[in-house]
Short mmCIF file of C-alpha atoms in Angstrom, two decimals:
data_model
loop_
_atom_site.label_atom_id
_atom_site.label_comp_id
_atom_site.label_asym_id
_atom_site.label_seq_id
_atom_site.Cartn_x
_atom_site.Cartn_y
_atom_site.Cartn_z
CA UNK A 1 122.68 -83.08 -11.54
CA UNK A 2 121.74 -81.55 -14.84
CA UNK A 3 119.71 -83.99 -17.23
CA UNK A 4 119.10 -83.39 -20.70
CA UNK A 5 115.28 -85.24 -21.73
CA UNK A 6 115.24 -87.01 -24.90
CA UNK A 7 111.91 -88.47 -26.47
CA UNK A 8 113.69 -92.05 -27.97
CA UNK A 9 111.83 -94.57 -29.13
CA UNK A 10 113.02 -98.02 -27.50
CA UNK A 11 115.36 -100.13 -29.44
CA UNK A 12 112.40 -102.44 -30.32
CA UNK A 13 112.06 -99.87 -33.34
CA UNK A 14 115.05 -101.13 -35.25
CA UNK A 15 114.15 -104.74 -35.66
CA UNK A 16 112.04 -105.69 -39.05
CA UNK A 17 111.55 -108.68 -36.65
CA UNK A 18 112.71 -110.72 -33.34
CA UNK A 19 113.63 -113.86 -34.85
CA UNK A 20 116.94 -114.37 -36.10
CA UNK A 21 120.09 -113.11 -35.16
CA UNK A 22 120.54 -109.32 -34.18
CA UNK A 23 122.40 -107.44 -36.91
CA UNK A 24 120.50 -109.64 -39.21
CA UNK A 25 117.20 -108.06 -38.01
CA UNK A 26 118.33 -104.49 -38.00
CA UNK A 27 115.77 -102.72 -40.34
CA UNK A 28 117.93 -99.91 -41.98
CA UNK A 29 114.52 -98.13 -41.74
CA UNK A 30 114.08 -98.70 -38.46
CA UNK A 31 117.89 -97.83 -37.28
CA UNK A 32 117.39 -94.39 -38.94
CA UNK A 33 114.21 -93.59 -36.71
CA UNK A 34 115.60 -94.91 -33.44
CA UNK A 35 118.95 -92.53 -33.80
CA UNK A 36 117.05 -89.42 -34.80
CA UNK A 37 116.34 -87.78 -31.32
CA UNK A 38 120.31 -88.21 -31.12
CA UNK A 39 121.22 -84.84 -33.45
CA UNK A 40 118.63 -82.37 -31.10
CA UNK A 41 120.23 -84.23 -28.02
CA UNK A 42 123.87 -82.88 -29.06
CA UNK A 43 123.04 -79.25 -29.50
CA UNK A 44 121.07 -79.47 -26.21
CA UNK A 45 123.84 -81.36 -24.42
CA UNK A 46 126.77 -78.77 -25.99
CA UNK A 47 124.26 -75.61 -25.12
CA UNK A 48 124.37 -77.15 -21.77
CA UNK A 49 127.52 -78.49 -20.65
CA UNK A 50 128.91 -74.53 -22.35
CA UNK A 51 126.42 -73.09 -20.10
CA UNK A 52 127.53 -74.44 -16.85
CA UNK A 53 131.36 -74.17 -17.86
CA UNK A 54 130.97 -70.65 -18.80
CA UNK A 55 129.08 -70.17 -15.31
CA UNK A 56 131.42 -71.88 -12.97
CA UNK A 57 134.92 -72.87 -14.86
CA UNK A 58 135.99 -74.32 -11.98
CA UNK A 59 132.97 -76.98 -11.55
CA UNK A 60 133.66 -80.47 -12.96
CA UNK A 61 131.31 -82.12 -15.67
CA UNK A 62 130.89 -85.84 -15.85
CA UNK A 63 128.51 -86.78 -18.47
CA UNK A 64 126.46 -90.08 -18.51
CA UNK A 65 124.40 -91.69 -21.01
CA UNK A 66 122.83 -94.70 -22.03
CA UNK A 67 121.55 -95.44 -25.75
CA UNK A 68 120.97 -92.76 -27.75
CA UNK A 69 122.14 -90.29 -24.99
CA UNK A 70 125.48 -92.22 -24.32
CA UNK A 71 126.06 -91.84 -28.35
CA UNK A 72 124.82 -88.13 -27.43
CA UNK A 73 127.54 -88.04 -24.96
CA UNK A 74 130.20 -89.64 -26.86
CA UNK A 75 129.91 -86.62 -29.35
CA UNK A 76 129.90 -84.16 -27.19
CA UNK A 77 133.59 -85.30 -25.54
CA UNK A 78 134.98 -85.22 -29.21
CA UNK A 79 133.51 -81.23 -29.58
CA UNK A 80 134.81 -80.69 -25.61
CA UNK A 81 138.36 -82.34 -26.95
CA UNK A 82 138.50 -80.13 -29.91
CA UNK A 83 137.52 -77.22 -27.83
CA UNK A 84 140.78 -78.04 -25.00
CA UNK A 85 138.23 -78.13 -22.47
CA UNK A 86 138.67 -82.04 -21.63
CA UNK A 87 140.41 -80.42 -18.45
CA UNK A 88 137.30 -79.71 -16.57
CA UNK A 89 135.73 -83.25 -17.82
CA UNK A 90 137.20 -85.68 -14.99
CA UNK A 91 135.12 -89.02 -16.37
CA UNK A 92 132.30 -89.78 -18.82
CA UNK A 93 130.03 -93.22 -18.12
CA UNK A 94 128.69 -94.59 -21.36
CA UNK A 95 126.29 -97.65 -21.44
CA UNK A 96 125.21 -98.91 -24.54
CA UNK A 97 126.79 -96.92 -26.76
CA UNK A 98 125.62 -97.44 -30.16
CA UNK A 99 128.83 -95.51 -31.69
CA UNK A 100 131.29 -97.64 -29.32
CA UNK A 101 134.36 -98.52 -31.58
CA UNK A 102 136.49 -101.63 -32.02
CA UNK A 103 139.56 -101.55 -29.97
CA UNK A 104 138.65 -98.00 -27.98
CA UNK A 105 140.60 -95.98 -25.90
CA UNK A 106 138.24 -96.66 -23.48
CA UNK A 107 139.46 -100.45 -23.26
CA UNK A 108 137.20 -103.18 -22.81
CA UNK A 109 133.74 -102.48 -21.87
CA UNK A 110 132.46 -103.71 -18.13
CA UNK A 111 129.92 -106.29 -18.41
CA UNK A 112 127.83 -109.56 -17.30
CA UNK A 113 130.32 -110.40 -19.27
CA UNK A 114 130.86 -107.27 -20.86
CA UNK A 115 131.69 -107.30 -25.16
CA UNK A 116 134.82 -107.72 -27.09
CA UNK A 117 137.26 -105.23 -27.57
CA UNK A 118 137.30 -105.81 -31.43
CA UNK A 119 133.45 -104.91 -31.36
CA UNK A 120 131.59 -102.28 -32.49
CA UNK A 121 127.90 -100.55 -31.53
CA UNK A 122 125.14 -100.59 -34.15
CA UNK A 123 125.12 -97.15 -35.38
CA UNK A 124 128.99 -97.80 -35.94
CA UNK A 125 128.21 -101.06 -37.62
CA UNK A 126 125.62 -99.77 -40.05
CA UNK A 127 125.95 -96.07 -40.38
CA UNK A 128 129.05 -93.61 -40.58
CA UNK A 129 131.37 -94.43 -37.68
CA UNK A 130 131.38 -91.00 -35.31
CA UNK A 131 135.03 -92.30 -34.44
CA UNK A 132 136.51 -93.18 -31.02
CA UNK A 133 136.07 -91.28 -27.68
CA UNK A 134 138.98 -89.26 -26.37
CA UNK A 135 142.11 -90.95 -25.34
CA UNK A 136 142.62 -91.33 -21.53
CA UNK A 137 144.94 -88.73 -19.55
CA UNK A 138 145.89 -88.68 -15.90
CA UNK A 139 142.91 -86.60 -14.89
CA UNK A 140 139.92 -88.48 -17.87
CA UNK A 141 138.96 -91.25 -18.87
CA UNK A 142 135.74 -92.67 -20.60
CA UNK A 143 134.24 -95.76 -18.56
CA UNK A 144 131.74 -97.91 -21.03
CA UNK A 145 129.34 -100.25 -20.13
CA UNK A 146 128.08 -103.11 -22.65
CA UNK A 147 126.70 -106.47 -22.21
CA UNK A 148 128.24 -108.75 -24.91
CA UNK A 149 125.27 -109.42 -27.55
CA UNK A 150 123.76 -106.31 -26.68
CA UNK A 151 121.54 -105.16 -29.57
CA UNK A 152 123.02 -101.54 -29.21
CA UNK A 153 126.51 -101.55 -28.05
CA UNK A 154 127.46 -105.12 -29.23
CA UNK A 155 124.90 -106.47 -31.85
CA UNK A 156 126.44 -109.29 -34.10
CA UNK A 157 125.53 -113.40 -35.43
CA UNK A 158 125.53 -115.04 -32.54
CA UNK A 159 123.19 -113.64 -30.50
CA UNK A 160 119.26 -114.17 -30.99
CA UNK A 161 117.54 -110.34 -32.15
CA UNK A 162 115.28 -111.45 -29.09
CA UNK A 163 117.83 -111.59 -26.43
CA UNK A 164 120.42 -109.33 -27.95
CA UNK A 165 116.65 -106.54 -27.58
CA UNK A 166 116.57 -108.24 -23.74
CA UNK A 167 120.25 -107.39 -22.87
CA UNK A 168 119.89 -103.82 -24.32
CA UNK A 169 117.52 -102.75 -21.97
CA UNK A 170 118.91 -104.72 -18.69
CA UNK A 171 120.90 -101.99 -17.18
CA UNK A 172 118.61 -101.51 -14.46
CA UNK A 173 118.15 -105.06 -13.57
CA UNK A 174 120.14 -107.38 -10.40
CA UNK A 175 122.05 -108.72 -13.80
CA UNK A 176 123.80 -105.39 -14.09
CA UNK A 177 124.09 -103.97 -10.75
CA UNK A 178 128.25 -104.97 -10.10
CA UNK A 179 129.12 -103.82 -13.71
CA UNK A 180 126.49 -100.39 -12.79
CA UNK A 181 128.26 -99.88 -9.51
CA UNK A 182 131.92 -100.14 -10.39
CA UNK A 183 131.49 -98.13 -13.93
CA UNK A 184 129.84 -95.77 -10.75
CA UNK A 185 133.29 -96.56 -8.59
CA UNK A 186 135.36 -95.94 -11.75
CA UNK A 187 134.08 -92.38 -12.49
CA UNK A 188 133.97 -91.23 -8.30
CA UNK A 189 138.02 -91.94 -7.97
CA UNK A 190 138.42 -89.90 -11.49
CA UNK A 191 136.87 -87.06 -9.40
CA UNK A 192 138.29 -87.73 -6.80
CA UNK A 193 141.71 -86.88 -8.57
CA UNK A 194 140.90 -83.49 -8.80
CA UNK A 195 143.16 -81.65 -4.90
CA UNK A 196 140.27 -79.50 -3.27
CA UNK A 197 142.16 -77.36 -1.29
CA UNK A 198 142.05 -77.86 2.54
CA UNK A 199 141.05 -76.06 5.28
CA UNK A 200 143.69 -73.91 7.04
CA UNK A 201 144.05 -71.31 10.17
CA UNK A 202 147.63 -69.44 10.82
CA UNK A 203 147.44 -67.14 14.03
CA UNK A 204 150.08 -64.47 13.97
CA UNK A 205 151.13 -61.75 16.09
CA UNK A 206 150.40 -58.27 14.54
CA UNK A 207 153.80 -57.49 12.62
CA UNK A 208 155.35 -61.10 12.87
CA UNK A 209 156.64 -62.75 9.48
CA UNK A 210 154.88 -66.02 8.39
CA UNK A 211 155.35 -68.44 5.82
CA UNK A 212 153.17 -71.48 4.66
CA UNK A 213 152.22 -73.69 2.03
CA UNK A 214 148.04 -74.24 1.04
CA UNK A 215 147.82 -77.86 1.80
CA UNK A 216 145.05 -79.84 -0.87
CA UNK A 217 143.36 -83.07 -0.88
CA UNK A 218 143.84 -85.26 -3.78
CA UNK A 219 144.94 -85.12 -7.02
CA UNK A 220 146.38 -86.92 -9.94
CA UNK A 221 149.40 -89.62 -8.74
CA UNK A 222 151.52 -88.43 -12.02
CA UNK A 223 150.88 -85.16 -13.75
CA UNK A 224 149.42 -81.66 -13.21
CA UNK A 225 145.83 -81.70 -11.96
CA UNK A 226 145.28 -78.21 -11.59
CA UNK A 227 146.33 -74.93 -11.49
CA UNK A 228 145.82 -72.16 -8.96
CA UNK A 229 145.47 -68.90 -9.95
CA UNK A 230 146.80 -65.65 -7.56
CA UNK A 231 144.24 -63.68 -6.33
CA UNK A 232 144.17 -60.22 -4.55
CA UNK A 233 145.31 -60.16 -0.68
CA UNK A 234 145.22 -57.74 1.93
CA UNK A 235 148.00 -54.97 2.31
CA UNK A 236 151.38 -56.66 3.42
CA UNK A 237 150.58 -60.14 2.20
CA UNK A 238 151.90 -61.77 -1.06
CA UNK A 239 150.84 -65.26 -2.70
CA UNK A 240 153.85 -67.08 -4.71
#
């Protein structure tokens, strides 16, 4: 596991004050200083996620990130989709994304209960949208993670500034353990669609002909999950 530190100030920062509803206490001010750390945490998170790609194409890379690192994250898969290499991203787990969009790709976020489809995260509320996450394919999806009335992911009028802040920073708590652990479930089976090829022993006599098949374990119900590339073999052997 490869983690990327960012210094963020908590989401306290943004509110002029805690009475009153959330997007009504969102300080402009404030919003601008809580979001900043998220520009260094991009070219940290692309220098690293190229890094280990470049070092070991066939790894996979989930990213996670909650806050300002899941908008961190949600950039990065738009630069990774641009670039074509979505193929070695099998899932991505957002919580409290502050740059979640109305009706995503992602569908609708898990929760206790988890927000609307047709809302948005604060940053996308008050700032530039960053646009939507990739769309889904057989082999990658996005899994997101918002409490409705979250100050973050799901700020809006009907939710006090004081519990809206409460809910933002409950994803460690008992209240968000089942949504935590199947967001958790969700990204395991998208790795698990990757075939990992499976152990095999053919015992010939010296000179006999043989034919088989590399068995794997795995991979994606409908549509290609990989592709093997021919390597060298001994003298008298051929891969097709």
């Amino acid at each position: 596991t490869k983690r990327v530190r960012l210094k963020t100030p908590g989401a306290v920062t943004m509110l002029r004050a805690k009475r009153g509803t959330a997007l009504a206490a969102v300080s402009r001010p404030g919003l601008k200083r809580w979001k900043k750390p998220v520009r260094a945490g991009i070219k940290a998170t692309r220098k690293q996620v190229n890094g280990q790609l470049t070092a070991c194409p066939e790894q996979q890379v989930v990213l996670v990130g909650y806050a300002q690192g899941a908008a961190v994250a949600h950039r990065v898969l738009q630069d990774l989709e641009k670039k074509g290499a979505l193929r070695q991203v099998p899932a991505a787990v957002l919580v409290s994304d502050p740059s979640r969009t109305s009706k995503s790709s992602a569908g609708r976020p898990l929760g206790s209960p988890g927000a609307g489809r047709a809302t948005e995260g604060v940053l996308t509320r008050l700032t530039r949208s960053a646009g939507d996450v990739p769309d889904p394919t057989d082999t990658f999806r996005v899994v997101q993670v918002c409490h409705r009335g979250d100050l973050v992911c799901d700020p809006g009028s009907k939710t006090s500034a004081r519990k809206a802040l409460g809910l933002s920073l409950s994803y460690a708590s008992k209240k968000s353990r089942a949504a935590m652990r199947l967001a958790a479930e969700r990204a395991f089976d998208q790795v698990s669609l990757w075939p990992v090829p499976a152990t095999q022993q053919v015992v010939v006599g010296i000179g006999e002909p043989v034919s088989t098949q590399v068995a794997v374990q795995g991979g994606s119900p409908s549509g290609q999950a990989a592709r093997f590339t021919p390597v060298s073999v001994p003298a008298g052997l051929a891969l097709s």
